[in-house]
Amino acid sequence: MDARLTAEQEEIRRTLRELLVKRCGPEELRAAERTPAGYDPALWETLARQLGLPGLALPEVYGGVGCSVTELALACEESGRVLAPSPLLSTAVLAAPLILDLGTEAQRAALLPPLASGALTAALAVPGTGLATALGLVGDNRGDWAGGGRAGGVQARRAEGAWRLYGQAAQVLDGHSAGLLVVAAHTGGFARSRTLLFLVRAGADGIVRVRQTSLDATRPQARIELRNVEAELLGEEQADVPAALAGVGDAAAAVLAVEAVGAADRALERTVEHVRRREQFGRPIGSFQAVKHRLADVYVGVRSARSAAYYAAWATGTGGERVGGLALAQALESLRVAASEGIQLHGGIGFTWEHDAHLAFKRASGDELLFGPVHRLRAHAADVARLFDGGEVRV
């Protein structure tokens, strides 16, 4: 692995950082959270049409840029630094790869170009609160998380030549504003039990979308209710949907890890700036040895998490081993530590709503609720690697 970034990758980071510093400051971020969509549509149009972020990892034949997941992860690192709310994660990291992997040629040709241009946004709707399970991050995703033929979840049945969905998804990222929903549903009863993916357009008859109050307001979520909604099957009935979801889950975990590292790095920078200015007993508090030690520990944690996240993104982009879940666990832990230390070292102002220190902590906690928690990410990685078998460590 060559750890050095290419000139193209450096240019992506530099251009995006310059734009976000100008367009996504603290005031702009809070204003974007209060919009109906939960993000700034004008900023999203700039990111999509001028920089091509939604299509960064999509093939050029479908209107994309033709880069790998690595470049998309580096772009998300910069958006993570400012905690920019946007449908990039739901559209480009979760939904578009599933359409690319499972969709028919007609579906790819019809859907991927508008997704790549940002004209269409998409969201992955998973029954209940099982997004991490569906993506194969905290356990085997070949179970009954989509409904299992019992009450609950989302059920799919074929009636009069069309597929119809009934059920509910509780934690759908950008589900209230997305123009397209990729819905995971159970079908086949007990005899031919399986999970399939379906396409549902916004405004379809029988669909109810309600924006929810989420811990992290920079990641808007919605509750989706499907009441006999007509849907289009994504791909073929014989498709291995759990395998596709697990592949997308590993790539998404790598991207999320790099994004979390960006947020942790900025939280550390903000804290260092504060302790250099804040004085007690006639000297900056950053000169106290105890403060130095605490920030040194945070620095080491962020740097090691960045190494793991970059490796995971590189491995995903080159088709190597799947280590996204482990990298995500380390990155979320480093973000939580960096954010909590930042709140503590900012003193009284760090606990106020007006200060930005709490936003990074909420991002860490919110991502753990959606894609973790950390201990389950690590436990599943250990199970997959058969690290512990029969109570003994295999070396």
CSV table of C-alpha atoms in Angstrom, one decimal, residues 21-292:
chain,number,residue,atom,x,y,z
A,21,VAL,CA,-14.8,26.8,4.9
A,22,LYS,CA,-16.6,29.5,3.0
A,23,ARG,CA,-20.1,27.9,2.7
A,24,CYS,CA,-20.5,25.8,5.8
A,25,GLY,CA,-19.5,27.8,8.8
A,26,PRO,CA,-21.2,27.4,12.2
A,27,GLU,CA,-24.0,29.8,11.3
A,28,GLU,CA,-24.7,28.2,7.9
A,29,LEU,CA,-24.7,24.8,9.5
A,30,ARG,CA,-27.3,25.6,12.0
A,31,ALA,CA,-29.4,27.4,9.4
A,32,ALA,CA,-29.2,24.3,7.1
A,33,GLU,CA,-30.4,22.0,10.0
A,34,ARG,CA,-33.6,24.1,10.3
A,35,THR,CA,-34.6,23.8,6.6
A,36,PRO,CA,-37.3,21.3,5.6
A,37,ALA,CA,-34.8,19.1,3.9
A,38,GLY,CA,-32.3,19.3,6.7
A,39,TYR,CA,-29.5,20.6,4.5
A,40,ASP,CA,-28.7,23.6,2.3
A,41,PRO,CA,-30.0,22.8,-1.3
A,42,ALA,CA,-27.8,25.5,-2.8
A,43,LEU,CA,-24.6,24.0,-1.2
A,44,TRP,CA,-25.7,20.5,-2.4
A,45,GLU,CA,-26.2,21.8,-5.9
A,46,THR,CA,-22.6,23.2,-5.8
A,47,LEU,CA,-21.2,20.0,-4.4
A,48,ALA,CA,-23.0,18.0,-7.1
A,49,ARG,CA,-22.8,20.0,-10.2
A,50,GLN,CA,-19.5,21.8,-9.8
A,51,LEU,CA,-17.5,19.1,-7.9
A,52,GLY,CA,-19.4,16.0,-8.9
A,53,LEU,CA,-19.3,14.5,-5.4
A,54,PRO,CA,-22.4,12.2,-5.8
A,55,GLY,CA,-20.9,10.6,-8.9
A,56,LEU,CA,-17.3,10.4,-7.6
A,57,ALA,CA,-17.3,6.6,-7.3
A,58,LEU,CA,-19.7,5.9,-10.2
A,59,PRO,CA,-18.6,4.8,-13.6
A,60,GLU,CA,-18.3,7.4,-16.3
A,61,VAL,CA,-20.7,5.5,-18.5
A,62,TYR,CA,-23.5,6.4,-16.0
A,63,GLY,CA,-22.4,10.1,-15.7
A,64,GLY,CA,-20.0,9.5,-12.8
A,65,VAL,CA,-16.4,10.6,-12.4
A,66,GLY,CA,-15.0,7.1,-12.4
A,67,CYS,CA,-12.9,7.3,-9.2
A,68,SER,CA,-12.9,4.7,-6.4
A,69,VAL,CA,-14.3,4.6,-2.9
A,70,THR,CA,-11.0,6.1,-1.7
A,71,GLU,CA,-11.7,9.4,-3.3
A,72,LEU,CA,-15.2,9.5,-2.0
A,73,ALA,CA,-13.9,8.8,1.5
A,74,LEU,CA,-11.4,11.7,1.2
A,75,ALA,CA,-14.3,14.0,0.2
A,76,CYS,CA,-16.3,12.8,3.2
A,77,GLU,CA,-13.4,13.5,5.4
A,78,GLU,CA,-13.6,17.2,4.5
A,79,SER,CA,-17.4,17.3,4.9
A,80,GLY,CA,-16.9,15.5,8.3
A,81,ARG,CA,-14.5,18.3,9.4
A,82,VAL,CA,-17.3,20.8,9.3
A,83,LEU,CA,-20.1,18.3,10.0
A,84,ALA,CA,-21.8,19.4,6.8
A,85,PRO,CA,-25.4,18.1,6.5
A,86,SER,CA,-26.0,16.8,3.0
A,87,PRO,CA,-27.6,13.7,1.3
A,88,LEU,CA,-24.1,12.5,0.2
A,89,LEU,CA,-24.0,9.6,2.6
A,90,SER,CA,-27.5,8.3,1.9
A,91,THR,CA,-27.3,8.9,-1.9
A,92,ALA,CA,-23.7,8.1,-3.0
A,93,VAL,CA,-22.5,5.8,-0.2
A,94,LEU,CA,-25.6,3.7,0.6
A,95,ALA,CA,-28.2,3.8,-2.2
A,96,ALA,CA,-26.3,4.3,-5.5
A,97,PRO,CA,-23.8,1.4,-5.0
A,98,LEU,CA,-26.8,-1.0,-4.5
A,99,ILE,CA,-28.4,0.2,-7.8
A,100,LEU,CA,-25.1,-0.2,-9.5
A,101,ASP,CA,-24.5,-3.7,-8.1
A,102,LEU,CA,-28.0,-5.2,-8.3
A,103,GLY,CA,-30.0,-3.1,-10.8
A,104,THR,CA,-30.8,-4.2,-14.4
A,105,GLU,CA,-29.1,-2.3,-17.2
A,106,ALA,CA,-32.3,-0.3,-17.8
A,107,GLN,CA,-32.5,0.7,-14.1
A,108,ARG,CA,-28.9,1.7,-14.0
A,109,ALA,CA,-29.3,3.8,-17.1
A,110,ALA,CA,-32.4,5.5,-15.8
A,111,LEU,CA,-31.3,6.1,-12.2
A,112,LEU,CA,-27.5,6.5,-11.9
A,113,PRO,CA,-27.1,9.6,-14.2
A,114,PRO,CA,-29.5,11.7,-12.2
A,115,LEU,CA,-28.0,10.4,-8.9
A,116,ALA,CA,-24.5,11.2,-10.2
A,117,SER,CA,-25.5,14.8,-11.1
A,118,GLY,CA,-27.3,15.4,-7.8
A,119,ALA,CA,-30.6,16.0,-9.5
A,120,LEU,CA,-32.0,12.9,-7.7
A,121,THR,CA,-31.3,11.9,-4.1
A,122,ALA,CA,-31.9,8.5,-2.7
A,123,ALA,CA,-32.2,6.8,0.7
A,124,LEU,CA,-31.9,3.2,1.9
A,125,ALA,CA,-34.9,2.2,4.0
A,126,VAL,CA,-34.4,-0.7,6.3
A,127,PRO,CA,-37.1,-2.1,8.6
A,128,GLY,CA,-37.1,-1.1,12.2
A,129,THR,CA,-33.8,0.1,13.5
A,130,GLY,CA,-31.6,-2.6,11.9
A,131,LEU,CA,-29.4,-0.6,9.5
A,132,ALA,CA,-26.2,-1.9,11.0
A,133,THR,CA,-27.5,-5.4,10.9
A,134,ALA,CA,-28.7,-5.1,7.3
A,135,LEU,CA,-25.3,-3.8,6.2
A,136,GLY,CA,-23.6,-6.8,7.9
A,137,LEU,CA,-21.6,-4.6,10.4
A,138,VAL,CA,-22.7,-6.1,13.7
A,139,GLY,CA,-23.8,-9.5,12.7
A,140,ASP,CA,-24.9,-11.9,10.0
A,141,ASN,CA,-27.4,-10.1,7.8
A,142,ARG,CA,-29.0,-13.3,6.4
A,143,GLY,CA,-31.4,-13.5,9.3
A,144,ASP,CA,-35.0,-12.2,9.6
A,145,TRP,CA,-34.2,-8.5,10.2
A,146,ALA,CA,-36.4,-7.6,7.2
A,147,GLY,CA,-39.5,-9.2,8.7
A,148,GLY,CA,-39.0,-12.9,8.6
A,149,GLY,CA,-42.6,-13.6,7.6
A,150,ARG,CA,-43.9,-12.4,11.0
A,151,ALA,CA,-45.7,-9.2,11.9
A,152,GLY,CA,-43.5,-6.2,11.7
A,153,GLY,CA,-40.7,-5.2,9.3
A,154,VAL,CA,-41.6,-4.6,5.7
A,155,GLN,CA,-43.5,-7.3,3.7
A,156,ALA,CA,-43.5,-7.5,-0.1
A,157,ARG,CA,-46.1,-9.4,-2.1
A,158,ARG,CA,-47.0,-9.7,-5.7
A,159,ALA,CA,-50.5,-8.8,-6.6
A,160,GLU,CA,-52.0,-8.4,-10.1
A,161,GLY,CA,-48.6,-8.4,-11.7
A,162,ALA,CA,-47.1,-5.7,-9.4
A,163,TRP,CA,-45.1,-5.8,-6.2
A,164,ARG,CA,-46.7,-4.1,-3.2
A,165,LEU,CA,-45.0,-3.2,0.1
A,166,TYR,CA,-46.5,-2.9,3.6
A,167,GLY,CA,-44.6,-2.0,6.7
A,168,GLN,CA,-42.4,0.6,8.4
A,169,ALA,CA,-38.8,1.7,8.5
A,170,ALA,CA,-37.9,3.8,11.5
A,171,GLN,CA,-34.4,5.3,10.9
A,172,VAL,CA,-34.0,6.3,7.3
A,173,LEU,CA,-31.3,8.8,6.6
A,174,ASP,CA,-32.7,11.7,4.5
A,175,GLY,CA,-35.8,9.6,4.0
A,176,HIS,CA,-38.1,12.6,4.3
A,177,SER,CA,-36.5,14.5,1.4
A,178,ALA,CA,-35.1,11.7,-0.9
A,179,GLY,CA,-36.6,11.5,-4.3
A,180,LEU,CA,-36.1,7.7,-4.4
A,181,LEU,CA,-36.2,5.1,-1.7
A,182,VAL,CA,-34.4,1.7,-1.9
A,183,VAL,CA,-36.5,-0.4,0.4
A,184,ALA,CA,-35.5,-3.7,1.9
A,185,ALA,CA,-38.5,-6.1,2.3
A,186,HIS,CA,-39.2,-9.7,3.2
A,187,THR,CA,-41.1,-11.9,0.8
A,188,GLY,CA,-41.7,-15.6,0.2
A,189,GLY,CA,-43.2,-16.5,3.6
A,190,PHE,CA,-41.5,-19.4,5.4
A,191,ALA,CA,-41.2,-21.6,2.4
A,192,ARG,CA,-39.1,-19.3,0.2
A,193,SER,CA,-38.1,-16.7,2.8
A,194,ARG,CA,-35.8,-14.1,1.4
A,195,THR,CA,-35.0,-10.4,1.4
A,196,LEU,CA,-35.3,-8.3,-1.8
A,197,LEU,CA,-34.8,-4.6,-2.6
A,198,PHE,CA,-37.4,-2.4,-4.1
A,199,LEU,CA,-37.5,1.1,-5.7
A,200,VAL,CA,-40.2,3.5,-4.5
A,201,ARG,CA,-40.5,7.0,-5.9
A,202,ALA,CA,-41.3,9.9,-3.6
A,203,GLY,CA,-45.0,10.7,-3.7
A,204,ALA,CA,-46.1,7.2,-4.4
A,205,ASP,CA,-49.7,6.4,-3.3
A,206,GLY,CA,-49.8,5.0,0.3
A,207,ILE,CA,-46.4,6.2,1.5
A,208,VAL,CA,-46.1,8.4,4.6
A,209,ARG,CA,-42.8,10.1,5.4
A,210,VAL,CA,-42.2,11.9,8.7
A,211,ARG,CA,-39.0,13.6,9.7
A,212,GLN,CA,-37.9,12.5,13.2
A,213,THR,CA,-36.1,14.4,15.9
A,214,SER,CA,-32.6,12.9,15.9
A,215,LEU,CA,-29.8,13.1,18.3
A,216,ASP,CA,-27.5,14.4,15.6
A,217,ALA,CA,-29.4,17.1,13.7
A,218,THR,CA,-26.7,17.0,10.9
A,219,ARG,CA,-27.9,13.5,10.0
A,220,PRO,CA,-31.7,14.0,9.4
A,221,GLN,CA,-33.7,10.9,9.7
A,222,ALA,CA,-37.3,9.9,8.9
A,223,ARG,CA,-39.9,7.3,9.6
A,224,ILE,CA,-41.3,5.7,6.5
A,225,GLU,CA,-44.7,4.0,6.5
A,226,LEU,CA,-45.6,1.9,3.5
A,227,ARG,CA,-49.3,1.1,3.1
A,228,ASN,CA,-49.8,-1.2,0.2
A,229,VAL,CA,-47.4,0.9,-1.9
A,230,GLU,CA,-46.6,-0.2,-5.4
A,231,ALA,CA,-42.9,-0.8,-5.9
A,232,GLU,CA,-40.4,-1.9,-8.6
A,233,LEU,CA,-38.1,-4.8,-7.9
A,234,LEU,CA,-34.4,-3.8,-8.0
A,235,GLY,CA,-32.7,-6.3,-10.2
A,236,GLU,CA,-33.7,-9.9,-10.3
A,237,GLU,CA,-35.5,-12.1,-7.7
A,238,GLN,CA,-32.5,-14.5,-7.6
A,239,ALA,CA,-30.1,-11.7,-6.6
A,240,ASP,CA,-28.0,-12.3,-3.4
A,241,VAL,CA,-29.2,-9.2,-1.6
A,242,PRO,CA,-27.5,-9.9,1.8
A,243,ALA,CA,-24.2,-10.3,0.0
A,244,ALA,CA,-24.7,-7.0,-1.8
A,245,LEU,CA,-25.7,-5.2,1.4
A,246,ALA,CA,-22.7,-6.6,3.2
A,247,GLY,CA,-20.4,-5.3,0.4
A,248,VAL,CA,-21.9,-1.9,0.5
A,249,GLY,CA,-21.8,-2.0,4.3
A,250,ASP,CA,-18.0,-2.5,4.4
A,251,ALA,CA,-17.4,0.3,1.9
A,252,ALA,CA,-19.8,2.6,3.8
A,253,ALA,CA,-18.0,1.8,7.1
A,254,ALA,CA,-14.7,2.7,5.5
A,255,VAL,CA,-16.2,6.0,4.3
A,256,LEU,CA,-17.8,6.7,7.6
A,257,ALA,CA,-14.5,6.0,9.4
A,258,VAL,CA,-12.6,8.5,7.3
A,259,GLU,CA,-15.4,11.0,7.8
A,260,ALA,CA,-15.3,10.5,11.6
A,261,VAL,CA,-11.5,11.0,11.5
A,262,GLY,CA,-12.1,14.4,9.8
A,263,ALA,CA,-14.6,15.4,12.6
A,264,ALA,CA,-12.2,14.2,15.3
A,265,ASP,CA,-9.3,16.1,13.8
A,266,ARG,CA,-11.2,19.3,13.7
A,267,ALA,CA,-12.5,18.8,17.2
A,268,LEU,CA,-8.9,18.5,18.4
A,269,GLU,CA,-7.8,21.5,16.4
A,270,ARG,CA,-10.6,23.6,18.0
A,271,THR,CA,-9.6,22.5,21.5
A,272,VAL,CA,-5.9,23.2,20.9
A,273,GLU,CA,-6.8,26.7,19.7
A,274,HIS,CA,-8.9,27.3,22.8
A,275,VAL,CA,-6.3,26.1,25.4
A,276,ARG,CA,-3.7,28.4,23.7
A,277,ARG,CA,-5.9,31.4,24.3
A,278,ARG,CA,-7.6,30.6,27.6
A,279,GLU,CA,-5.6,31.8,30.6
A,280,GLN,CA,-5.7,30.8,34.2
A,281,PHE,CA,-3.4,31.9,37.0
A,282,GLY,CA,-1.7,34.2,34.5
A,283,ARG,CA,-0.8,31.6,31.9
A,284,PRO,CA,-2.5,29.7,29.0
A,285,ILE,CA,-4.1,26.5,30.2
A,286,GLY,CA,-2.5,24.7,27.4
A,287,SER,CA,0.9,25.1,29.2
A,288,PHE,CA,-0.3,22.9,32.1
A,289,GLN,CA,1.2,19.4,31.9
A,290,ALA,CA,-2.1,17.7,32.6
A,291,VAL,CA,-3.7,19.4,29.7
A,292,LYS,CA,-0.8,18.5,27.4
